[in-house]
Amino acid sequence: MFILDNKGRQPLHDKIYNQIKNQILSGQLPPATKLLSIKNLSAELSVSRNTVEYAYQQLYAEGYIHSKPRSGYYVSLIDPEFLPSSFSHIGMTPRKVSEDRIVYSFDFHPACLSSESFPTNLWRKLYIESLQEDSEQLAFYSDQQGDFALRSEIQRYLAHSRGVSCDPEQIVICSGLQDSLSIIAPILKENHSTFAVEDPGHFMPKAVFRNHSFAINPIPVNSEGLDLESLQKTNSTVVYVTPSHQFPLGYVMPVANRLKLIDWAETVGGVIIEDDYDSELRYHGRPIPALQGLHPGANIVYVGTFSKVLSPALRVSYMVLPYRLLTIYRKLFSDYSTNVSLLDQRTLNKFMEKGNWERHLRKMRTIYKRKHDELIQSIHHHFGSKANIIGQGAGLHVVLELVGNSLTEGELINRARDRDVQLLPISGMYFNNTGRDPQIMLGFGRMSSNEIDRGIGLLYQAWNL
Amino acid sequence: MFILDNKGRQPLHDKIYNQIKNQILSGQLPPATKLLSIKNLSAELSVSRNTVEYAYQQLYAEGYIHSKPRSGYYVSLIDPEFLPSSFSHIGMTPRKVSEDRIVYSFDFHPACLSSESFPTNLWRKLYIESLQEDSEQLAFYSDQQGDFALRSEIQRYLAHSRGVSCDPEQIVICSGLQDSLSIIAPILKENHSTFAVEDPGHFMPKAVFRNHSFAINPIPVNSEGLDLESLQKTNSTVVYVTPSHQFPLGYVMPVANRLKLIDWAETVGGVIIEDDYDSELRYHGRPIPALQGLHPGANIVYVGTFSKVLSPALRVSYMVLPYRLLTIYRKLFSDYSTNVSLLDQRTLNKFMEKGNWERHLRKMRTIYKRKHDELIQSIHHHFGSKANIIGQGAGLHVVLELVGNSLTEGELINRARDRDVQLLPISGMYFNNTGRDPQIMLGFGRMSSNEIDRGIGLLYQAWNL
């Protein structure tokens, strides 16, 4: 029911837009409700069709409604961020709109790569070659564990650049961390029920293992990474760690601790899941070899990805299973198919085989090192002693700790957004969120030199430090 | 330790090959053992390097060994089919080598598509376009539920060609049945614990739901598909069905039964997983609309794929979640990423958007109808009344039932292999494997007209009917 007043300076189409928007937000128009047709609503309101169409276009562009061909417009599910709490009675949990959809002038989101990260021209060439050579193979289901030639390339790369010791037969090509973990969880389920994770830590391992009915044990992180004493006090027998670059704090686990962690696993019959997600990107000092290489016979699952240096939208990663778990994998997963396109695997194989992967790595390391160093310099310049930098020297982000600041994370992020600066909250990665100075993740992958310095300057202003 | 006799007509390289092969098969050389280098073994045996290299190449080609660059040759894990039982003490469950690796002159494997099934040239063109247009997006994680434009195309296609009624927001782009089911299982886990499947039926749903700790209830299949009375007698509240073309027997569930099945779900608070995997391929009579369209509000998860008409190696499929389950999906999976490459999604979107998908469907339907009809005719011609054909008129295979034949399935398949004819056993799809005449699946997707008739003739000879 529409009531259109003719007062006020607001254009008619804005009034219609606002009224429908409010009815959607308040739950008066629940998701999947069909809107009146443009023709009917314009007749009802005695306005031109263009006016109604303009309002609908606006609602459509903002995601409040969507169209079904030959049917009309319908109310969409709405992002909870935009919903008043009164909407919750409808019983829908609307979808998290992925944050990369909103374009900010200064984007410090840590999961964004440089626009140079994807070698478009070379990929095109190699993909076309694969399409030519392997199109016969597209009529069949491909190898469930992944293309053997690609696995051999990955084995070679891991051996000489990460110190990982394995056989191509131990490698499973996956479509990202969620895929690897969704395979690991059922494999471990038989003998394990409690899963230890870093606190703060990556959100995904918790989600996957929870979906496989594991109890989750958060283990605090200190400047040497996962706190081993805390781990030993729990009843967990499976642990997810990021020893070479703790996510999100960036700490490195020293070798002595790595050996202790392996000892722990041997003692309790435990399993270590080592996520080496961005260890290629180390800008100062020597690269830190993987934990797995210290004791290849131990129950360590090594997980790596192409998402941080090539593209997170390509969905290719890999894991290395110790032989004991490989046996269970082959028992439980023999009826599964791979999640990864054969053409992408073949293209990637060509990319690695011809040395392009390592060349690309060197190139990206140089690009990101420059951005990283500029970011550090800019933070020192603008913030001086008002902020500490945590986890510098590697990866695609650092963590900024604001000394003695009393703004909440929400306030920090909102003030930044008001100046067109995008930040990802870190609090969701903590189980225990109290008793620390506010922290902000600063991803630099996407930013130009100029943007980095201007963005940091804007943050300093926005926060009135 | 090698002992090379100089007797016999066997060439030297064959002797070396056989000796190593037997040592691998007997477990004397366990997996991951390093072989002597070509240089050292040739010195030890006093034969030329070429001789050893030839033997190694042969072992390599047959998958007994693999090479590690700059390291040498190692013993591989071996397919259990080729292993004597004495090998089992090693405690490895070797990997199922995918059967498409072995090339037979006559390949009746039901999961093989026609070589015309992949539109290589058009795909190349559209992929390049996507790469051009969307390369910026490759620096980000893409939409977890799948590209919205592709979901809209799928919604439109499903609405008009399968009678499925849904909203693009209900669609999740997946990387195949195992991906869809791996999402559905945790969603259902909260309220359900027993999973009913068709007997005989697809192997994958059992595997996935077992990995999520569901109890599995086999329900017999009759000529009207899943036997509803049997279902009602169980305590299952989730059922996986293939109503439009029962896999593997090809029966169609009549509308009356479909309505009863929906009634059952409403009564017990149950959930129906409808796998509509190849319903595009119906050669006689009108297509059968999906179960989901009969009651879009019911708890029906609709699952479909591009694997049967485009390519099983591309790994793109989709599912439609009812709103009630969508809510849980968004709660449990909000921290997951999609398994499907953005470029493949964008390419497929272009393919569908421009009408190519439906054109391709029509083309493939014509090609497969011809092959199907030739197969039926050839079976009648060669087998006459000695075989019944089950499940004709749709899909990529029929089932041949041998009347009053006493050969076991293994014997039937081995005799066929001896004549270079490849068959996939059906017994693994049955829980209850007794008290029926022998059945053989005959896939015709891959076969030419000539091959179909020659292959069927060879089978008739091989089986001495």
Tab-separated table of N, CA, C and O in Angstrom, chain B residues 378-442:
chain	number	residue	atom	x	y	z
B	378	SER	N	21.020	-52.722	-32.233
B	378	SER	CA	22.111	-53.689	-32.280
B	378	SER	C	21.923	-54.776	-31.223
B	378	SER	O	22.199	-55.955	-31.480
B	379	ILE	N	21.435	-54.404	-30.052
B	379	ILE	CA	21.191	-55.405	-29.007
B	379	ILE	C	20.115	-56.377	-29.465
B	379	ILE	O	20.262	-57.600	-29.360
B	380	HIS	N	19.018	-55.829	-30.029
B	380	HIS	CA	17.958	-56.696	-30.539
B	380	HIS	C	18.506	-57.652	-31.595
B	380	HIS	O	18.241	-58.850	-31.579
B	381	HIS	N	19.306	-57.083	-32.491
B	381	HIS	CA	19.851	-57.872	-33.586
B	381	HIS	C	20.721	-59.022	-33.074
B	381	HIS	O	20.559	-60.168	-33.468
B	382	HIS	N	21.654	-58.715	-32.155
B	382	HIS	CA	22.604	-59.739	-31.713
B	382	HIS	C	22.034	-60.645	-30.623
B	382	HIS	O	22.269	-61.841	-30.620
B	383	PHE	N	21.343	-60.058	-29.679
B	383	PHE	CA	20.944	-60.833	-28.501
B	383	PHE	C	19.536	-61.420	-28.603
B	383	PHE	O	19.214	-62.364	-27.886
B	384	GLY	N	18.687	-60.801	-29.433
B	384	GLY	CA	17.328	-61.309	-29.546
B	384	GLY	C	16.659	-61.397	-28.187
B	384	GLY	O	16.693	-60.436	-27.413
B	385	SER	N	16.127	-62.580	-27.881
B	385	SER	CA	15.374	-62.719	-26.627
B	385	SER	C	16.274	-63.102	-25.452
B	385	SER	O	15.802	-63.352	-24.353
B	386	LYS	N	17.567	-63.158	-25.694
B	386	LYS	CA	18.471	-63.587	-24.624
B	386	LYS	C	18.824	-62.462	-23.651
B	386	LYS	O	19.559	-62.678	-22.681
B	387	ALA	N	18.352	-61.261	-23.961
B	387	ALA	CA	18.644	-60.142	-23.068
B	387	ALA	C	17.454	-59.191	-23.014
B	387	ALA	O	16.756	-59.002	-24.005
B	388	ASN	N	17.221	-58.642	-21.842
B	388	ASN	CA	16.252	-57.542	-21.708
B	388	ASN	C	17.005	-56.227	-21.596
B	388	ASN	O	18.092	-56.173	-21.024
B	389	ILE	N	16.373	-55.200	-22.135
B	389	ILE	CA	16.987	-53.867	-22.016
B	389	ILE	C	16.211	-53.097	-20.950
B	389	ILE	O	14.985	-52.983	-21.025
B	390	ILE	N	16.916	-52.559	-19.976
B	390	ILE	CA	16.276	-51.791	-18.909
B	390	ILE	C	16.680	-50.334	-19.040
B	390	ILE	O	17.851	-50.023	-19.262
B	391	GLY	N	15.700	-49.440	-18.872
B	391	GLY	CA	16.023	-48.016	-18.787
B	391	GLY	C	16.366	-47.364	-20.099
B	391	GLY	O	17.157	-46.431	-20.155
B	392	GLN	N	15.734	-47.816	-21.186
B	392	GLN	CA	16.053	-47.177	-22.459
B	392	GLN	C	15.287	-45.872	-22.624
B	392	GLN	O	14.391	-45.559	-21.852
B	393	GLY	N	15.704	-45.076	-23.628
B	393	GLY	CA	14.967	-43.857	-23.967
B	393	GLY	C	15.528	-42.579	-23.379
B	393	GLY	O	14.989	-41.499	-23.604
B	394	ALA	N	16.601	-42.686	-22.598
B	394	ALA	CA	17.137	-41.466	-21.983
B	394	ALA	C	18.578	-41.684	-21.560
B	394	ALA	O	19.060	-42.815	-21.512
B	395	GLY	N	19.256	-40.583	-21.241
B	395	GLY	CA	20.582	-40.652	-20.631
B	395	GLY	C	21.677	-41.151	-21.544
B	395	GLY	O	21.584	-41.060	-22.770
B	396	LEU	N	22.721	-41.664	-20.928
B	396	LEU	CA	23.920	-42.055	-21.655
B	396	LEU	C	24.210	-43.550	-21.570
B	396	LEU	O	25.278	-44.002	-21.973
B	397	HIS	N	23.284	-44.310	-20.980
B	397	HIS	CA	23.510	-45.755	-20.925
B	397	HIS	C	22.172	-46.488	-20.825
B	397	HIS	O	21.144	-45.896	-20.481
B	398	VAL	N	22.197	-47.774	-21.134
B	398	VAL	CA	21.070	-48.642	-20.788
B	398	VAL	C	21.651	-49.800	-19.982
B	398	VAL	O	22.874	-49.964	-19.909
B	399	VAL	N	20.771	-50.578	-19.353
B	399	VAL	CA	21.227	-51.761	-18.617
B	399	VAL	C	20.746	-53.001	-19.360
B	399	VAL	O	19.576	-53.095	-19.753
B	400	LEU	N	21.691	-53.908	-19.585
B	400	LEU	CA	21.395	-55.147	-20.281
B	400	LEU	C	21.233	-56.235	-19.234
B	400	LEU	O	22.120	-56.450	-18.415
B	401	GLU	N	20.088	-56.913	-19.247
B	401	GLU	CA	19.869	-58.004	-18.301
B	401	GLU	C	19.900	-59.308	-19.089
B	401	GLU	O	19.122	-59.498	-20.018
B	402	LEU	N	20.820	-60.194	-18.706
B	402	LEU	CA	20.996	-61.445	-19.458
B	402	LEU	C	20.076	-62.497	-18.869
B	402	LEU	O	20.168	-62.833	-17.689
B	403	VAL	N	19.179	-62.995	-19.698
B	403	VAL	CA	18.135	-63.890	-19.198
B	403	VAL	C	18.700	-65.279	-18.949
B	403	VAL	O	19.268	-65.907	-19.860
B	404	GLY	N	18.563	-65.765	-17.733
B	404	GLY	CA	18.946	-67.135	-17.396
B	404	GLY	C	20.408	-67.447	-17.635
B	404	GLY	O	20.776	-68.583	-17.903
B	405	ASN	N	21.254	-66.451	-17.551
B	405	ASN	CA	22.679	-66.655	-17.783
B	405	ASN	C	23.369	-66.957	-16.463
B	405	ASN	O	23.012	-66.416	-15.429
B	406	SER	N	24.382	-67.824	-16.505
B	406	SER	CA	24.979	-68.238	-15.234
B	406	SER	C	26.375	-67.666	-15.012
B	406	SER	O	27.029	-67.986	-14.021
B	407	LEU	N	26.862	-66.837	-15.957
B	407	LEU	CA	28.186	-66.238	-15.754
B	407	LEU	C	28.100	-65.167	-14.666
B	407	LEU	O	27.097	-64.480	-14.532
B	408	THR	N	29.182	-65.028	-13.892
B	408	THR	CA	29.206	-63.954	-12.903
B	408	THR	C	29.523	-62.642	-13.605
B	408	THR	O	30.005	-62.626	-14.744
B	409	GLU	N	29.284	-61.561	-12.892
B	409	GLU	CA	29.603	-60.253	-13.465
B	409	GLU	C	31.085	-60.160	-13.812
B	409	GLU	O	31.465	-59.656	-14.865
B	410	GLY	N	31.927	-60.648	-12.893
B	410	GLY	CA	33.376	-60.621	-13.128
B	410	GLY	C	33.741	-61.363	-14.402
B	410	GLY	O	34.545	-60.893	-15.209
B	411	GLU	N	33.126	-62.537	-14.600
B	411	GLU	CA	33.414	-63.305	-15.807
B	411	GLU	C	32.962	-62.560	-17.059
B	411	GLU	O	33.673	-62.512	-18.073
B	412	LEU	N	31.778	-61.961	-16.975
B	412	LEU	CA	31.265	-61.218	-18.130
B	412	LEU	C	32.216	-60.082	-18.494
B	412	LEU	O	32.535	-59.857	-19.666
B	413	ILE	N	32.675	-59.365	-17.471
B	413	ILE	CA	33.534	-58.207	-17.719
B	413	ILE	C	34.903	-58.642	-18.216
B	413	ILE	O	35.454	-58.065	-19.164
B	414	ASN	N	35.457	-59.689	-17.609
B	414	ASN	CA	36.780	-60.148	-18.038
B	414	ASN	C	36.764	-60.677	-19.468
B	414	ASN	O	37.666	-60.397	-20.257
B	415	ARG	N	35.718	-61.428	-19.793
B	415	ARG	CA	35.633	-61.928	-21.172
B	415	ARG	C	35.522	-60.781	-22.168
B	415	ARG	O	36.058	-60.845	-23.273
B	416	ALA	N	34.808	-59.734	-21.752
B	416	ALA	CA	34.692	-58.565	-22.629
B	416	ALA	C	36.052	-57.902	-22.786
B	416	ALA	O	36.465	-57.549	-23.898
B	417	ARG	N	36.761	-57.749	-21.685
B	417	ARG	CA	38.092	-57.112	-21.744
B	417	ARG	C	39.031	-57.888	-22.650
B	417	ARG	O	39.846	-57.293	-23.353
B	418	ASP	N	38.930	-59.188	-22.613
B	418	ASP	CA	39.783	-59.994	-23.478
B	418	ASP	C	39.547	-59.662	-24.947
B	418	ASP	O	40.421	-59.880	-25.789
B	419	ARG	N	38.353	-59.166	-25.249
B	419	ARG	CA	38.077	-58.779	-26.646
B	419	ARG	C	38.166	-57.262	-26.812
B	419	ARG	O	37.595	-56.693	-27.737
B	420	ASP	N	38.833	-56.627	-25.838
B	420	ASP	CA	39.084	-55.192	-25.940
B	420	ASP	C	37.796	-54.365	-25.778
B	420	ASP	O	37.662	-53.292	-26.374
B	421	VAL	N	36.861	-54.878	-24.985
B	421	VAL	CA	35.621	-54.148	-24.731
B	421	VAL	C	35.571	-53.776	-23.249
B	421	VAL	O	35.713	-54.635	-22.376
B	422	GLN	N	35.379	-52.487	-22.969
B	422	GLN	CA	35.373	-51.970	-21.606
B	422	GLN	C	33.947	-51.871	-21.073
B	422	GLN	O	33.053	-51.323	-21.726
B	423	LEU	N	33.736	-52.410	-19.870
B	423	LEU	CA	32.419	-52.342	-19.216
B	423	LEU	C	32.610	-51.916	-17.770
B	423	LEU	O	33.614	-52.255	-17.145
B	424	LEU	N	31.666	-51.193	-17.228
B	424	LEU	CA	31.724	-50.825	-15.808
B	424	LEU	C	30.816	-51.762	-15.024
B	424	LEU	O	29.656	-51.926	-15.375
B	425	PRO	N	31.330	-52.386	-13.950
B	425	PRO	CA	30.454	-53.270	-13.176
B	425	PRO	C	29.312	-52.499	-12.504
B	425	PRO	O	29.476	-51.362	-12.094
B	426	ILE	N	28.162	-53.141	-12.424
B	426	ILE	CA	27.001	-52.501	-11.795
B	426	ILE	C	26.825	-52.986	-10.362
B	426	ILE	O	26.145	-52.339	-9.571
B	427	SER	N	27.484	-54.100	-10.012
B	427	SER	CA	27.191	-54.716	-8.712
B	427	SER	C	27.524	-53.786	-7.549
B	427	SER	O	26.855	-53.820	-6.522
B	428	GLY	N	28.539	-52.926	-7.726
B	428	GLY	CA	28.897	-51.999	-6.651
B	428	GLY	C	27.800	-51.014	-6.329
B	428	GLY	O	27.837	-50.347	-5.304
B	429	MET	N	26.808	-50.894	-7.198
B	429	MET	CA	25.711	-49.951	-6.957
B	429	MET	C	24.563	-50.604	-6.200
B	429	MET	O	23.613	-49.939	-5.826
B	430	TYR	N	24.652	-51.906	-6.024
B	430	TYR	CA	23.613	-52.648	-5.290
B	430	TYR	C	24.049	-52.897	-3.850
B	430	TYR	O	25.198	-53.262	-3.598
B	431	PHE	N	23.151	-52.763	-2.903
B	431	PHE	CA	23.377	-53.274	-1.563
B	431	PHE	C	23.110	-54.771	-1.566
B	431	PHE	O	23.886	-55.567	-1.099
B	432	ASN	N	21.933	-55.116	-2.109
B	432	ASN	CA	21.528	-56.513	-2.168
B	432	ASN	C	21.808	-57.034	-3.565
B	432	ASN	O	21.140	-56.650	-4.528
B	433	ASN	N	22.786	-57.912	-3.656
B	433	ASN	CA	23.290	-58.288	-4.966
B	433	ASN	C	22.860	-59.679	-5.413
B	433	ASN	O	23.380	-60.215	-6.389
B	434	THR	N	21.916	-60.270	-4.698
B	434	THR	CA	21.568	-61.656	-5.009
B	434	THR	C	20.203	-61.762	-5.691
B	434	THR	O	19.422	-60.806	-5.715
B	435	GLY	N	19.949	-62.934	-6.243
B	435	GLY	CA	18.624	-63.261	-6.757
B	435	GLY	C	18.178	-62.474	-7.963
B	435	GLY	O	16.997	-62.191	-8.132
B	436	ARG	N	19.119	-62.112	-8.805
B	436	ARG	CA	18.708	-61.470	-10.047
B	436	ARG	C	19.586	-61.982	-11.182
B	436	ARG	O	20.690	-62.476	-10.957
B	437	ASP	N	19.074	-61.832	-12.404
B	437	ASP	CA	19.882	-62.192	-13.564
B	437	ASP	C	21.039	-61.204	-13.687
B	437	ASP	O	20.935	-60.062	-13.236
B	438	PRO	N	22.160	-61.630	-14.293
B	438	PRO	CA	23.297	-60.712	-14.423
B	438	PRO	C	22.928	-59.471	-15.234
B	438	PRO	O	22.180	-59.559	-16.221
B	439	GLN	N	23.442	-58.341	-14.761
B	439	GLN	CA	23.183	-57.075	-15.459
B	439	GLN	C	24.505	-56.432	-15.864
B	439	GLN	O	25.509	-56.570	-15.170
B	440	ILE	N	24.461	-55.740	-16.975
B	440	ILE	CA	25.643	-55.055	-17.503
B	440	ILE	C	25.218	-53.654	-17.950
B	440	ILE	O	24.202	-53.500	-18.621
B	441	MET	N	25.988	-52.624	-17.524
B	441	MET	CA	25.692	-51.260	-17.981
B	441	MET	C	26.362	-51.038	-19.332
B	441	MET	O	27.552	-51.345	-19.489
B	442	LEU	N	25.610	-50.497	-20.269
B	442	LEU	CA	26.179	-50.190	-21.584
B	442	LEU	C	26.080	-48.695	-21.853
B	442	LEU	O	25.016	-48.188	-22.203
